[in-house]
Amino acid sequence: MKTASIALALTVTLSPAISSAELTVASPFTDHAVLQRDMAVPVWGTADAGNTITVEFAGQKKSSIATDDGTWQIELDAMPGSATPKTLQISDTKSQLTFDDVVIGEVWICSGQSNMQMGGDSIPEIKALVPKAMNIRRFTVKQSVAFEEQDSCSGEWMEQHPASAVAFAFAYFLQDAADVPVGIIQTSWGSSSLEGWTPRDMTERLPHFKEIMTTFDRDEENRKRITNLLNGPKPWSRKDDIFLRRQPNLLYNAMMHPLAPYACRGIAWYQGESNSGSLEGMLQYEATLKGWIERYREEWGRDDLHFLIVMLPGFGKTAKGGPEGGPESPIAHSWAWMRESQLKTLELPHTSVANTIDLGHLTNIHPKDKLPVGERLALLAARDTLGHEIEAQGPELNRVLRSGDHLIVHFDHAQGLKTIDGKSPTAFWIADQSARWVKADATLKGQSVVLRSSEVPAPLYVRYAFAGKPKVNLVNGANLPALPFRTDRFEP
């Protein structure tokens, strides 16, 4: 390791207030790093207060003075993408840090829980991409927790594709679309909740999170166990590992805060399973995720930090206490409610949701169909962040018109609307004011679908693919599946 090892050697028990006599730079700056193209690139670290720090890269030379608390930050001007290796040099009056083989391209943070962490070695479609992959690099954040926000994390850039199946597939197709190096910062941990990745100050905005953190702070035995594990032998047992990753706030402190404000295009987020144990949790997720996105944008100082949300795929399990009816039921307390919360993030600017309603497994919460997840993320990124004029999503509800005994559902993104099996569209349910849902007879008509049923002579509402594991077949000409929706506002 080079002199940058100073920055990586800091442990999770270190206080975030650092004043060091030695020059350090933030953890994401190592050999083989990928810097974000076409936007300002912050470079930051610590040094003696009052010291002049100089950063040199790609013909730029900029200086700043370390503040009284020993921190410094310099912003490089926006640069075009380039796969040509360059040297990043950082120096003060006493020392110099040098990082080789630094390139410029598209940088994304990939985060979430187990389905983002899940590797691709057992997935033939993912393994088949490896020999063809090029200009992809990864930085994997070591899994850990901390009581306080940390200034550093363990990890280094490597000229290797991400171990994550979803992150690798995303990077592969994005690199093909962008034709520049792609850097993936992987920071994920199975079983983690959204609250685990949430800054503590969000207690001021989210009442339920305030209750969670109040309970956490009062549990002295729990906090003592965490402290003992952090200071004790490694690796942790599986039981202790699961215990740590399920704590609120602590993952953010150790695994996300040290990355800000590293320049990146955005964050790809595949999480939600751990928040789907109850209907209350799934309904709460909308406000939590929206607030979380806005808070992260504050952390990065970027209103345009893009968020790619992976919709939870098909899965048959339902939350306890709700109506029964099986994996195709439109009224069960299934993941349909979580998907609705995830789709509400589209009300915020610079957000995209990758539709996975046609994917997943009835009983396996870790499905292997990860290739289309990564491919759809890349399509959205190409359209929404690279400006490519492509079809990147499936049919989306535009409006529903009532005409006598039937409903006509009109879609956007419906050019070439069809079914993948040539049969009538499935997974449509209709109801009147009684809220008794009946499977609809569905017929394609241009870019719309006509719904009727002899059991509902005057239909008012539609639910499409609003179930845990619906059987869907409706796609557009790009073979992208229609997004699930409901037009009613009945209480679940």
XYZ file of C-alpha atoms in Angstrom:
492
model
C 0.000 0.000 0.000
C 1.054 3.579 -0.593
C 0.997 6.510 1.793
C -2.801 6.575 1.441
C -2.880 3.665 3.886
C -3.005 6.262 6.642
C -6.505 7.207 5.508
C -7.662 3.602 5.327
C -6.260 2.532 8.677
C -8.725 4.555 10.730
C -11.084 2.270 12.641
C -14.819 2.472 13.186
C -14.268 3.522 16.777
C -12.566 6.749 15.732
C -14.283 10.024 16.543
C -15.446 11.976 13.484
C -13.623 15.080 14.738
C -10.057 14.558 13.485
C -7.062 16.831 13.703
C -3.979 15.093 12.341
C -0.413 16.215 11.816
C -0.182 13.914 8.797
C -1.805 14.621 5.454
C -4.701 12.255 4.685
C -7.298 12.041 1.948
C -10.796 10.558 2.058
C -11.077 6.771 1.731
C -12.513 6.630 -1.830
C -9.304 8.114 -3.261
C -6.919 5.237 -4.007
C -5.014 3.796 -6.942
C -7.324 2.761 -9.816
C -10.048 5.189 -8.731
C -12.802 6.339 -11.083
C -13.690 10.038 -10.864
C -17.072 11.281 -12.054
C -17.048 13.002 -15.429
C -18.844 16.227 -16.388
C -19.252 17.591 -12.864
C -17.144 19.188 -10.158
C -15.119 16.616 -8.171
C -14.579 17.316 -4.452
C -11.340 16.021 -2.949
C -11.047 16.224 0.834
C -9.130 15.033 3.852
C -7.186 16.175 6.912
C -3.914 18.011 7.590
C -2.341 20.379 10.094
C -4.547 23.413 10.605
C -3.290 26.275 8.465
C -1.344 24.028 6.099
C -1.664 24.641 2.361
C -2.854 21.567 0.467
C -2.428 21.252 -3.296
C -4.266 18.824 -5.567
C -2.971 18.124 -9.075
C -4.824 16.075 -11.674
C -5.293 16.078 -15.447
C -3.663 19.467 -15.910
C -5.450 21.076 -12.982
C -3.604 22.394 -9.946
C -5.657 23.742 -7.062
C -4.822 24.704 -3.486
C -6.630 25.299 -0.207
C -5.773 25.829 3.460
C -6.705 23.344 6.186
C -9.256 24.774 8.602
C -8.857 25.079 12.359
C -10.299 21.597 12.881
C -7.703 20.105 10.528
C -9.989 19.433 7.553
C -9.601 20.569 3.955
C -11.541 20.290 0.700
C -10.671 21.206 -2.875
C -12.965 21.013 -5.892
C -11.622 19.940 -9.271
C -13.348 21.372 -12.319
C -15.590 19.131 -14.422
C -13.701 16.846 -16.796
C -14.735 14.736 -19.803
C -14.681 10.971 -19.546
C -11.360 9.290 -20.265
C -10.025 5.752 -19.951
C -6.455 7.038 -20.181
C -4.769 6.460 -16.786
C -3.737 9.605 -14.943
C -2.000 10.401 -11.662
C -3.713 12.159 -8.766
C -1.238 13.996 -6.530
C -2.041 15.593 -3.177
C 0.580 17.424 -1.151
C 1.161 19.834 1.685
C 4.351 21.424 3.026
C 5.565 18.165 4.570
C 4.277 15.192 2.571
C 2.749 13.967 -0.643
C 0.162 11.331 -1.576
C 0.219 9.859 -5.082
C -2.443 7.681 -6.706
C -1.851 6.052 -10.083
C -4.125 4.706 -12.793
C -7.005 7.091 -12.066
C -9.634 7.353 -14.821
C -12.733 9.468 -15.430
C -16.186 8.094 -16.178
C -19.556 7.263 -14.655
C -19.608 6.558 -10.901
C -22.552 5.013 -9.062
C -23.044 3.920 -5.461
C -24.880 0.579 -5.254
C -26.460 -0.008 -1.877
C -29.195 -1.925 -0.099
C -29.590 -5.334 1.470
C -29.061 -8.941 0.407
C -30.423 -8.795 -3.137
C -27.993 -5.978 -3.907
C -25.191 -7.828 -2.123
C -25.958 -11.201 -3.754
C -23.076 -12.440 -5.913
C -23.271 -13.676 -9.473
C -21.090 -16.800 -9.346
C -24.121 -19.099 -9.276
C -25.987 -17.229 -12.027
C -24.938 -18.399 -15.518
C -26.287 -15.287 -17.256
C -24.159 -13.059 -15.034
C -21.029 -15.204 -15.336
C -21.350 -15.074 -19.118
C -20.801 -11.305 -19.004
C -17.440 -11.516 -17.236
C -15.215 -12.306 -20.273
C -16.816 -9.453 -22.216
C -16.658 -6.831 -19.447
C -14.267 -3.926 -19.876
C -13.559 -0.558 -18.255
C -15.411 -1.484 -15.061
C -13.923 -0.922 -11.609
C -15.164 -1.430 -8.083
C -14.719 -0.074 -4.584
C -16.231 -2.361 -1.943
C -16.908 -0.830 1.467
C -16.098 -3.207 4.301
C -19.190 -4.094 6.306
C -19.180 -2.518 9.734
C -21.164 -0.325 12.105
C -20.420 2.724 14.239
C -22.244 4.758 16.876
C -21.000 8.040 15.392
C -20.606 9.290 11.841
C -17.213 8.195 10.529
C -14.834 10.079 8.283
C -13.280 6.955 6.792
C -14.099 3.410 5.759
C -12.085 0.388 4.631
C -11.920 -0.302 0.925
C -9.894 0.328 -2.213
C -10.531 0.682 -5.917
C -9.779 -2.425 -7.970
C -9.722 -3.133 -11.696
C -12.391 -5.778 -11.247
C -16.126 -5.959 -11.820
C -18.401 -5.742 -8.752
C -19.066 -9.003 -6.932
C -22.751 -8.088 -6.747
C -24.786 -9.627 -9.577
C -27.092 -6.617 -9.895
C -24.291 -4.046 -9.623
C -22.180 -5.895 -12.198
C -25.025 -6.265 -14.703
C -25.877 -2.589 -14.214
C -22.239 -1.558 -14.744
C -21.874 -3.814 -17.783
C -24.826 -2.391 -19.684
C -24.146 1.160 -18.498
C -20.555 0.992 -19.738
C -21.811 -0.150 -23.112
C -24.243 2.780 -23.242
C -21.826 5.445 -21.958
C -18.613 4.181 -23.609
C -16.519 5.471 -20.698
C -15.124 3.770 -17.582
C -17.727 2.847 -14.990
C -16.930 2.821 -11.284
C -19.200 1.067 -8.785
C -18.960 1.795 -5.069
C -20.556 -1.209 -3.380
C -21.898 -0.577 0.126
C -24.584 -3.077 1.071
C -25.452 -5.567 3.775
C -28.073 -8.303 3.888
C -31.054 -8.002 6.255
C -30.514 -4.267 6.692
C -33.487 -1.944 6.955
C -33.807 1.485 5.403
C -33.485 2.886 8.921
C -30.072 1.223 9.234
C -28.855 3.507 6.431
C -30.522 6.623 7.830
C -28.666 9.567 9.464
C -29.549 10.137 13.105
C -30.724 13.692 12.470
C -33.651 12.259 10.486
C -35.315 11.791 13.876
C -36.326 15.432 13.498
C -38.293 14.635 10.320
C -39.580 11.099 10.816
C -41.552 10.433 14.026
C -41.295 6.658 13.693
C -37.504 6.887 13.323
C -37.346 9.063 16.424
C -39.156 6.325 18.357
C -36.741 3.716 16.977
C -33.667 5.701 17.998
C -35.096 6.570 21.418
C -35.616 2.867 22.100
C -32.139 2.096 20.751
C -30.485 4.711 22.989
C -32.242 3.404 26.101
C -31.205 -0.204 25.532
C -27.895 -0.220 27.410
C -27.467 -3.981 27.101
C -27.850 -3.778 23.326
C -25.323 -0.947 23.025
C -22.860 -2.793 25.251
C -23.087 -5.875 23.027
C -22.367 -3.738 19.956
C -19.355 -2.150 21.653
C -17.979 -5.522 22.678
C -18.341 -6.868 19.149
C -16.596 -3.859 17.622
C -13.706 -4.170 20.057
C -13.612 -7.966 20.065
C -12.256 -10.649 17.729
C -13.177 -10.822 14.046
C -14.805 -12.188 12.015
C -18.084 -12.095 13.870
C -20.224 -15.185 14.180
C -23.214 -15.358 11.828
C -25.523 -14.619 14.767
C -23.541 -11.503 15.735
C -23.211 -10.422 12.112
C -26.996 -10.506 11.662
C -27.475 -8.674 14.946
C -25.181 -5.826 13.883
C -26.566 -5.337 10.388
C -30.119 -4.994 11.722
C -29.357 -2.010 13.947
C -30.762 1.439 13.070
C -28.482 4.280 11.892
C -25.204 2.423 12.492
C -24.667 1.279 8.900
C -25.053 4.819 7.630
C -22.433 6.023 10.109
C -19.828 3.444 9.100
C -20.592 2.592 5.476
C -22.240 5.595 3.814
C -21.240 8.809 5.577
C -17.513 8.328 4.765
C -18.376 8.368 1.045
C -19.960 11.828 0.988
C -19.459 14.003 -0.986
C -17.557 11.741 -3.447
C -18.673 12.808 -6.907
C -21.025 10.275 -8.462
C -23.971 10.255 -10.817
C -26.274 8.726 -8.260
C -27.267 5.863 -5.987
C -28.829 2.567 -7.074
C -30.931 1.303 -4.172
C -32.211 -2.285 -3.887
C -33.818 -2.620 -0.477
C -37.235 -2.983 1.091
C -37.563 -6.629 2.038
C -36.667 -5.934 5.685
C -39.277 -3.171 5.851
C -42.042 -5.420 4.456
C -42.770 -7.493 7.535
C -45.952 -5.566 8.264
C -48.474 -3.509 6.347
C -47.620 -0.554 8.585
C -43.960 -0.829 7.620
C -44.752 -0.952 3.907
C -47.033 2.074 4.101
C -44.479 4.007 6.185
C -41.758 3.291 3.631
C -42.982 5.976 1.236
C -42.344 8.871 3.616
C -39.127 7.328 4.910
C -37.657 6.724 1.461
C -38.597 10.173 0.173
C -37.114 11.845 3.244
C -34.032 9.637 2.999
C -33.458 10.653 -0.622
C -33.786 14.340 0.195
C -31.436 13.986 3.173
C -28.782 12.209 1.083
C -28.960 14.983 -1.471
C -28.228 17.432 1.324
C -25.268 15.287 2.403
C -23.824 15.338 -1.104
C -24.795 18.967 -1.731
C -26.456 17.906 -4.977
C -30.148 18.413 -5.739
C -29.654 16.372 -8.907
C -28.131 13.301 -7.223
C -30.070 10.621 -9.082
C -31.731 7.686 -7.350
C -32.440 4.425 -9.135
C -34.867 2.388 -7.038
C -35.259 -1.345 -7.684
C -38.896 -2.309 -7.220
C -39.304 -5.478 -5.158
C -39.989 -8.405 -7.523
C -42.620 -11.090 -7.253
C -42.749 -12.977 -3.949
C -45.600 -14.987 -2.444
C -45.257 -14.274 1.272
C -47.704 -11.843 2.878
C -47.638 -9.855 6.102
C -49.428 -11.355 9.093
C -52.921 -10.263 10.039
C -54.141 -9.343 6.576
C -56.657 -10.874 4.178
C -55.750 -14.227 2.667
C -56.139 -15.102 -0.977
C -52.831 -16.374 -2.288
C -49.961 -14.779 -4.218
C -52.267 -13.344 -6.933
C -54.715 -11.739 -4.531
C -55.196 -7.976 -5.062
C -56.217 -7.441 -1.427
C -53.621 -9.440 0.508
C -51.029 -7.552 2.541
C -48.354 -8.478 0.030
C -45.345 -6.679 -1.402
C -47.803 -4.836 -3.667
C -48.066 -2.202 -0.942
C -44.294 -1.838 -0.736
C -44.082 -1.437 -4.516
C -46.673 1.308 -4.334
C -44.553 3.107 -1.729
C -41.455 2.696 -3.901
C -43.238 4.078 -6.965
C -44.253 7.181 -5.007
C -40.610 8.277 -5.121
C -41.234 9.198 -8.753
C -42.983 12.280 -7.354
C -39.475 13.561 -6.565
C -37.244 14.869 -9.369
C -34.228 12.864 -10.542
C -35.642 9.485 -9.545
C -36.313 6.296 -11.526
C -37.852 2.958 -10.574
C -36.801 -0.288 -12.231
C -39.919 -2.420 -12.698
C -39.404 -6.062 -11.713
C -43.026 -7.203 -11.456
C -42.378 -9.990 -13.979
C -39.353 -11.283 -12.049
C -38.806 -12.932 -8.684
C -39.729 -16.283 -7.187
C -42.821 -17.447 -5.348
C -40.958 -18.729 -2.286
C -37.310 -17.639 -2.652
C -36.629 -14.122 -1.369
C -33.289 -14.217 -3.217
C -34.274 -14.889 -6.836
C -31.547 -15.469 -9.418
C -33.033 -13.439 -12.278
C -30.665 -10.547 -11.607
C -29.534 -9.910 -15.192
C -32.737 -8.077 -16.253
C -32.635 -6.029 -13.037
C -29.194 -4.666 -13.914
C -30.143 -4.199 -17.556
C -33.249 -2.186 -16.665
C -31.294 -0.040 -14.231
C -28.827 0.730 -17.016
C -31.643 1.618 -19.431
C -33.080 4.076 -16.914
C -29.664 5.554 -16.190
C -28.995 5.969 -19.907
C -32.305 7.734 -20.448
C -32.495 9.792 -17.268
C -28.849 10.694 -16.630
C -27.092 10.324 -19.986
C -29.858 11.844 -22.078
C -30.249 8.904 -24.453
C -33.532 8.943 -26.359
C -34.531 5.336 -25.760
C -37.475 3.419 -24.369
C -36.391 2.570 -20.845
C -39.609 1.491 -19.155
C -42.749 -0.474 -19.719
C -46.328 0.755 -20.114
C -47.407 3.159 -17.377
C -50.961 4.105 -16.443
C -52.128 7.347 -18.043
C -55.868 7.346 -17.313
C -58.905 5.087 -16.991
C -62.158 5.909 -18.805
C -65.528 4.385 -17.939
C -67.842 3.460 -20.788
C -71.019 1.613 -19.814
C -70.162 -1.843 -18.536
C -66.427 -1.625 -19.167
C -63.299 0.368 -18.374
C -60.662 1.475 -20.852
C -57.123 1.710 -19.471
C -54.842 4.043 -21.429
C -51.064 3.781 -21.080
C -47.978 5.862 -21.721
C -44.831 4.129 -23.011
C -47.171 1.744 -24.804
C -45.856 1.758 -28.359
C -46.245 -1.800 -29.626
C -48.412 -2.831 -26.659
C -48.741 -6.628 -26.634
C -48.621 -9.708 -24.466
C -45.485 -11.814 -24.385
C -47.468 -15.041 -24.895
C -50.008 -13.776 -27.429
C -52.870 -14.369 -24.999
C -55.224 -11.881 -23.353
C -53.683 -9.553 -20.762
C -53.657 -10.992 -17.273
C -53.513 -9.680 -13.669
C -56.275 -7.071 -14.110
C -58.924 -6.862 -11.410
C -61.943 -4.555 -11.320
C -64.413 -3.470 -8.635
C -67.289 -1.105 -7.981
C -67.916 0.935 -4.850
C -68.386 -2.281 -2.854
C -64.639 -2.981 -3.166
C -65.280 -6.590 -4.150
C -62.480 -7.369 -6.586
C -63.098 -9.638 -9.569
C -60.723 -10.844 -12.268
C -61.385 -8.842 -15.412
C -61.743 -10.082 -18.949
C -59.075 -7.998 -20.687
C -58.744 -7.169 -24.373
C -55.984 -5.253 -26.134
C -57.112 -2.251 -28.175
C -54.236 -0.264 -29.671
C -52.320 1.296 -26.793
C -55.068 0.553 -24.288
C -56.696 -2.394 -22.538
C -60.473 -2.850 -22.256
C -61.733 -4.458 -19.039
C -65.136 -5.956 -18.204
C -66.800 -8.701 -16.154
C -70.338 -9.988 -15.957
C -69.948 -9.952 -12.174
C -69.311 -6.190 -12.106
C -71.872 -4.493 -14.392
C -70.749 -0.981 -13.478
C -66.985 -1.118 -12.752
C -65.247 1.888 -11.239
C -61.747 0.847 -10.211
C -58.797 -1.175 -11.478
C -55.923 -2.963 -9.817
C -53.211 -4.257 -12.109
C -50.505 -6.673 -10.929
C -51.286 -5.488 -7.420
C -50.341 -8.750 -5.749
C -47.412 -10.539 -4.199
C -46.593 -12.702 -7.227
C -48.972 -11.826 -10.059
C -48.905 -13.627 -13.380
C -48.239 -10.818 -15.838
C -47.796 -10.782 -19.603
C -48.379 -7.167 -20.689
C -45.359 -5.448 -22.289
C -44.564 -2.777 -24.855
C -42.631 -3.117 -28.087
C -39.360 -3.009 -26.128
C -40.555 -6.076 -24.155
C -40.569 -4.094 -20.909
C -43.356 -5.003 -18.467
C -46.222 -2.717 -17.510
C -45.941 -1.072 -14.103
C -48.357 -2.235 -11.393
C -51.004 0.235 -10.239
C -54.341 0.718 -8.551
C -56.876 3.479 -9.214
C -58.864 3.098 -5.986
C -58.052 4.554 -2.603
C -59.694 1.905 -0.465
C -58.072 1.311 2.904
C -55.898 -1.850 2.871
